[in-house]
């Protein structure tokens, strides 16, 4: 099973987290596309306005199954080895989901101010069709 992670390829924090996920997963479960790849996003019916609500996770076997924002982050965590233990504990704590959602929204809305913006869009080496295998600057 594959999942597609739609991330902000111009955001330093977002790219750092994608690179961490790439190192953990090695392309086994996740494929990555930057939000700036509007042509690819159109294939899934995703608009730039949709992307303003945060990263998106798409189930590759059932593309209608999608998670966005903090829900996408939680689902990615849950899919990682032993990640479900931590996500389930987080979800079980009263009020943590609400706090996590608010925290995610603040980071999302101020990511360039807090973490900076890249001079070029990051393209992952792990994409479904191989078109993204380009030389990346870190």
C-alpha atoms as a printed R data frame, in Angstrom:
    type eleno elety resid chain resno       x      y       z
1   ATOM     1    CA   UNK     A     1   0.000  0.000   0.000
2   ATOM     2    CA   UNK     A     2   1.226  3.491  -0.815
3   ATOM     3    CA   UNK     A     3   0.284  6.855   0.580
4   ATOM     4    CA   UNK     A     4   0.888 10.218  -1.028
5   ATOM     5    CA   UNK     A     5   2.092 13.065   1.157
6   ATOM     6    CA   UNK     A     6   1.318 16.504  -0.252
7   ATOM     7    CA   UNK     A     7   3.625 18.994   1.476
8   ATOM     8    CA   UNK     A     8   4.759 22.602   1.098
9   ATOM     9    CA   UNK     A     9   8.000 22.274  -0.873
10  ATOM    10    CA   UNK     A    10   8.942 25.893  -0.149
11  ATOM    11    CA   UNK     A    11   8.689 25.628   3.644
12  ATOM    12    CA   UNK     A    12  11.920 24.883   5.514
13  ATOM    13    CA   UNK     A    13  10.134 23.084   8.357
14  ATOM    14    CA   UNK     A    14   7.940 21.066   5.995
15  ATOM    15    CA   UNK     A    15  10.890 19.976   3.872
16  ATOM    16    CA   UNK     A    16  12.930 19.011   6.934
17  ATOM    17    CA   UNK     A    17  10.064 16.831   8.172
18  ATOM    18    CA   UNK     A    18   9.627 15.256   4.720
19  ATOM    19    CA   UNK     A    19  13.354 14.489   4.606
20  ATOM    20    CA   UNK     A    20  13.118 12.890   8.065
21  ATOM    21    CA   UNK     A    21  10.188 10.793   6.890
22  ATOM    22    CA   UNK     A    22  12.102  9.853   3.712
23  ATOM    23    CA   UNK     A    23  14.992  8.611   5.852
24  ATOM    24    CA   UNK     A    24  12.692  6.613   8.115
25  ATOM    25    CA   UNK     A    25  10.544  5.097   5.377
26  ATOM    26    CA   UNK     A    26  12.970  4.851   2.426
27  ATOM    27    CA   UNK     A    27  10.083  4.980  -0.041
28  ATOM    28    CA   UNK     A    28   8.421  1.803   1.252
29  ATOM    29    CA   UNK     A    29   5.095  3.360   2.218
30  ATOM    30    CA   UNK     A    30   5.107  7.035   1.319
31  ATOM    31    CA   UNK     A    31   5.452  9.012  -1.912
32  ATOM    32    CA   UNK     A    32   5.783 12.788  -1.857
33  ATOM    33    CA   UNK     A    33   4.570 15.680  -3.963
34  ATOM    34    CA   UNK     A    34   4.987 19.364  -3.215
35  ATOM    35    CA   UNK     A    35   1.889 21.537  -3.083
36  ATOM    36    CA   UNK     A    36   3.524 23.608  -5.796
37  ATOM    37    CA   UNK     A    37   3.048 20.777  -8.349
38  ATOM    38    CA   UNK     A    38  -0.401 22.004  -9.403
39  ATOM    39    CA   UNK     A    39  -0.541 19.694 -12.435
40  ATOM    40    CA   UNK     A    40  -0.096 16.585 -10.262
41  ATOM    41    CA   UNK     A    41  -2.540 17.891  -7.651
42  ATOM    42    CA   UNK     A    42  -5.214 18.396 -10.320
43  ATOM    43    CA   UNK     A    43  -5.153 14.638 -10.902
44  ATOM    44    CA   UNK     A    44  -6.498 14.254  -7.356
45  ATOM    45    CA   UNK     A    45  -8.849 17.226  -7.593
46  ATOM    46    CA   UNK     A    46  -6.751 19.258  -5.139
47  ATOM    47    CA   UNK     A    47  -6.682 23.040  -5.573
48  ATOM    48    CA   UNK     A    48  -4.260 25.647  -4.194
49  ATOM    49    CA   UNK     A    49  -7.091 26.716  -1.877
50  ATOM    50    CA   UNK     A    50  -7.262 23.165  -0.496
51  ATOM    51    CA   UNK     A    51  -3.537 23.312   0.233
52  ATOM    52    CA   UNK     A    52  -3.977 26.368   2.438
53  ATOM    53    CA   UNK     A    53  -5.429 24.065   5.106
54  ATOM    54    CA   UNK     A    54  -2.152 22.155   5.474
55  ATOM    55    CA   UNK     A    55  -0.489 18.996   4.300
56  ATOM    56    CA   UNK     A    56  -2.586 16.257   2.772
57  ATOM    57    CA   UNK     A    57  -2.229 12.493   3.020
58  ATOM    58    CA   UNK     A    58  -3.920 10.383   0.330
59  ATOM    59    CA   UNK     A    59  -4.438  6.634   0.494
60  ATOM    60    CA   UNK     A    60  -2.983  5.364  -2.806
61  ATOM    61    CA   UNK     A    61  -5.314  2.356  -2.919
62  ATOM    62    CA   UNK     A    62  -8.407  4.419  -2.140
63  ATOM    63    CA   UNK     A    63  -7.705  8.033  -3.198
64  ATOM    64    CA   UNK     A    64 -11.028  9.192  -1.796
65  ATOM    65    CA   UNK     A    65  -9.593  8.449   1.688
66  ATOM    66    CA   UNK     A    66  -7.728 11.602   2.691
67  ATOM    67    CA   UNK     A    67  -6.462 13.303   5.797
68  ATOM    68    CA   UNK     A    68  -5.440 16.926   6.085
69  ATOM    69    CA   UNK     A    69  -3.549 19.108   8.522
70  ATOM    70    CA   UNK     A    70  -3.022 17.676  11.985
71  ATOM    71    CA   UNK     A    71  -5.125 14.646  11.038
72  ATOM    72    CA   UNK     A    72  -2.631 13.885   8.251
73  ATOM    73    CA   UNK     A    73   0.294 14.235  10.676
74  ATOM    74    CA   UNK     A    74  -1.395 11.851  13.114
75  ATOM    75    CA   UNK     A    75  -2.164  9.305  10.389
76  ATOM    76    CA   UNK     A    76   1.441  9.420   9.128
77  ATOM    77    CA   UNK     A    77   2.620  8.825  12.689
78  ATOM    78    CA   UNK     A    78   0.156  5.976  13.119
79  ATOM    79    CA   UNK     A    79   1.414  4.281   9.925
80  ATOM    80    CA   UNK     A    80   5.048  4.302  11.032
81  ATOM    81    CA   UNK     A    81   6.413  1.281  12.929
82  ATOM    82    CA   UNK     A    82   5.314  1.520  16.598
83  ATOM    83    CA   UNK     A    83   3.919  4.978  15.807
84  ATOM    84    CA   UNK     A    84   0.375  3.922  16.598
85  ATOM    85    CA   UNK     A    85   1.350  3.482  20.270
86  ATOM    86    CA   UNK     A    86   2.277  7.156  20.510
87  ATOM    87    CA   UNK     A    87  -0.611  8.430  18.404
88  ATOM    88    CA   UNK     A    88  -3.133  6.381  20.382
89  ATOM    89    CA   UNK     A    89  -1.691  7.710  23.669
90  ATOM    90    CA   UNK     A    90  -1.827 11.281  22.344
91  ATOM    91    CA   UNK     A    91  -5.424 10.846  21.225
92  ATOM    92    CA   UNK     A    92  -6.418  9.281  24.561
93  ATOM    93    CA   UNK     A    93  -5.290 12.277  26.621
94  ATOM    94    CA   UNK     A    94  -8.242 14.598  27.237
95  ATOM    95    CA   UNK     A    95  -7.913 17.869  25.335
96  ATOM    96    CA   UNK     A    96  -4.692 16.940  23.501
97  ATOM    97    CA   UNK     A    97  -6.356 16.611  20.104
98  ATOM    98    CA   UNK     A    98  -7.802 20.115  20.452
99  ATOM    99    CA   UNK     A    99  -4.419 21.516  21.539
100 ATOM   100    CA   UNK     A   100  -2.642 19.649  18.737
101 ATOM   101    CA   UNK     A   101  -5.071 20.984  16.139
102 ATOM   102    CA   UNK     A   102  -4.585 24.570  17.367
103 ATOM   103    CA   UNK     A   103  -0.796 24.152  17.494
104 ATOM   104    CA   UNK     A   104  -0.734 22.761  13.950
105 ATOM   105    CA   UNK     A   105  -2.858 25.661  12.673
106 ATOM   106    CA   UNK     A   106  -0.523 28.231  14.243
107 ATOM   107    CA   UNK     A   107   2.584 26.607  12.750
108 ATOM   108    CA   UNK     A   108   0.846 26.219   9.352
109 ATOM   109    CA   UNK     A   109  -0.225 29.850   9.259
110 ATOM   110    CA   UNK     A   110   3.176 31.244  10.335
111 ATOM   111    CA   UNK     A   111   5.610 28.668   8.950
112 ATOM   112    CA   UNK     A   112   7.557 31.040   6.702
113 ATOM   113    CA   UNK     A   113   7.952 33.629   9.458
114 ATOM   114    CA   UNK     A   114   9.011 31.031  12.031
115 ATOM   115    CA   UNK     A   115  11.151 28.710   9.902
116 ATOM   116    CA   UNK     A   116  11.861 30.545   6.657
117 ATOM   117    CA   UNK     A   117  11.136 29.931   3.011
118 ATOM   118    CA   UNK     A   118  13.333 27.988   0.602
119 ATOM   119    CA   UNK     A   119  14.682 29.647  -2.541
120 ATOM   120    CA   UNK     A   120  13.599 26.622  -4.614
121 ATOM   121    CA   UNK     A   121  10.890 23.993  -4.249
122 ATOM   122    CA   UNK     A   122  12.084 20.700  -2.752
123 ATOM   123    CA   UNK     A   123  11.332 17.647  -4.905
124 ATOM   124    CA   UNK     A   124  11.510 14.276  -3.182
125 ATOM   125    CA   UNK     A   125  13.313 11.364  -4.790
126 ATOM   126    CA   UNK     A   126  10.359  9.194  -3.704
127 ATOM   127    CA   UNK     A   127   7.410  9.809  -6.002
128 ATOM   128    CA   UNK     A   128   5.036  7.415  -7.720
129 ATOM   129    CA   UNK     A   129   6.065  7.935 -11.325
130 ATOM   130    CA   UNK     A   130   9.789  8.670 -10.963
131 ATOM   131    CA   UNK     A   131   9.401 12.146 -12.445
132 ATOM   132    CA   UNK     A   132  10.622 13.771  -9.246
133 ATOM   133    CA   UNK     A   133  14.080 12.159  -9.182
134 ATOM   134    CA   UNK     A   134  16.070 15.339  -9.470
135 ATOM   135    CA   UNK     A   135  19.097 16.743  -7.692
136 ATOM   136    CA   UNK     A   136  17.857 18.466  -4.508
137 ATOM   137    CA   UNK     A   137  19.516 21.171  -2.525
138 ATOM   138    CA   UNK     A   138  19.174 20.801   1.218
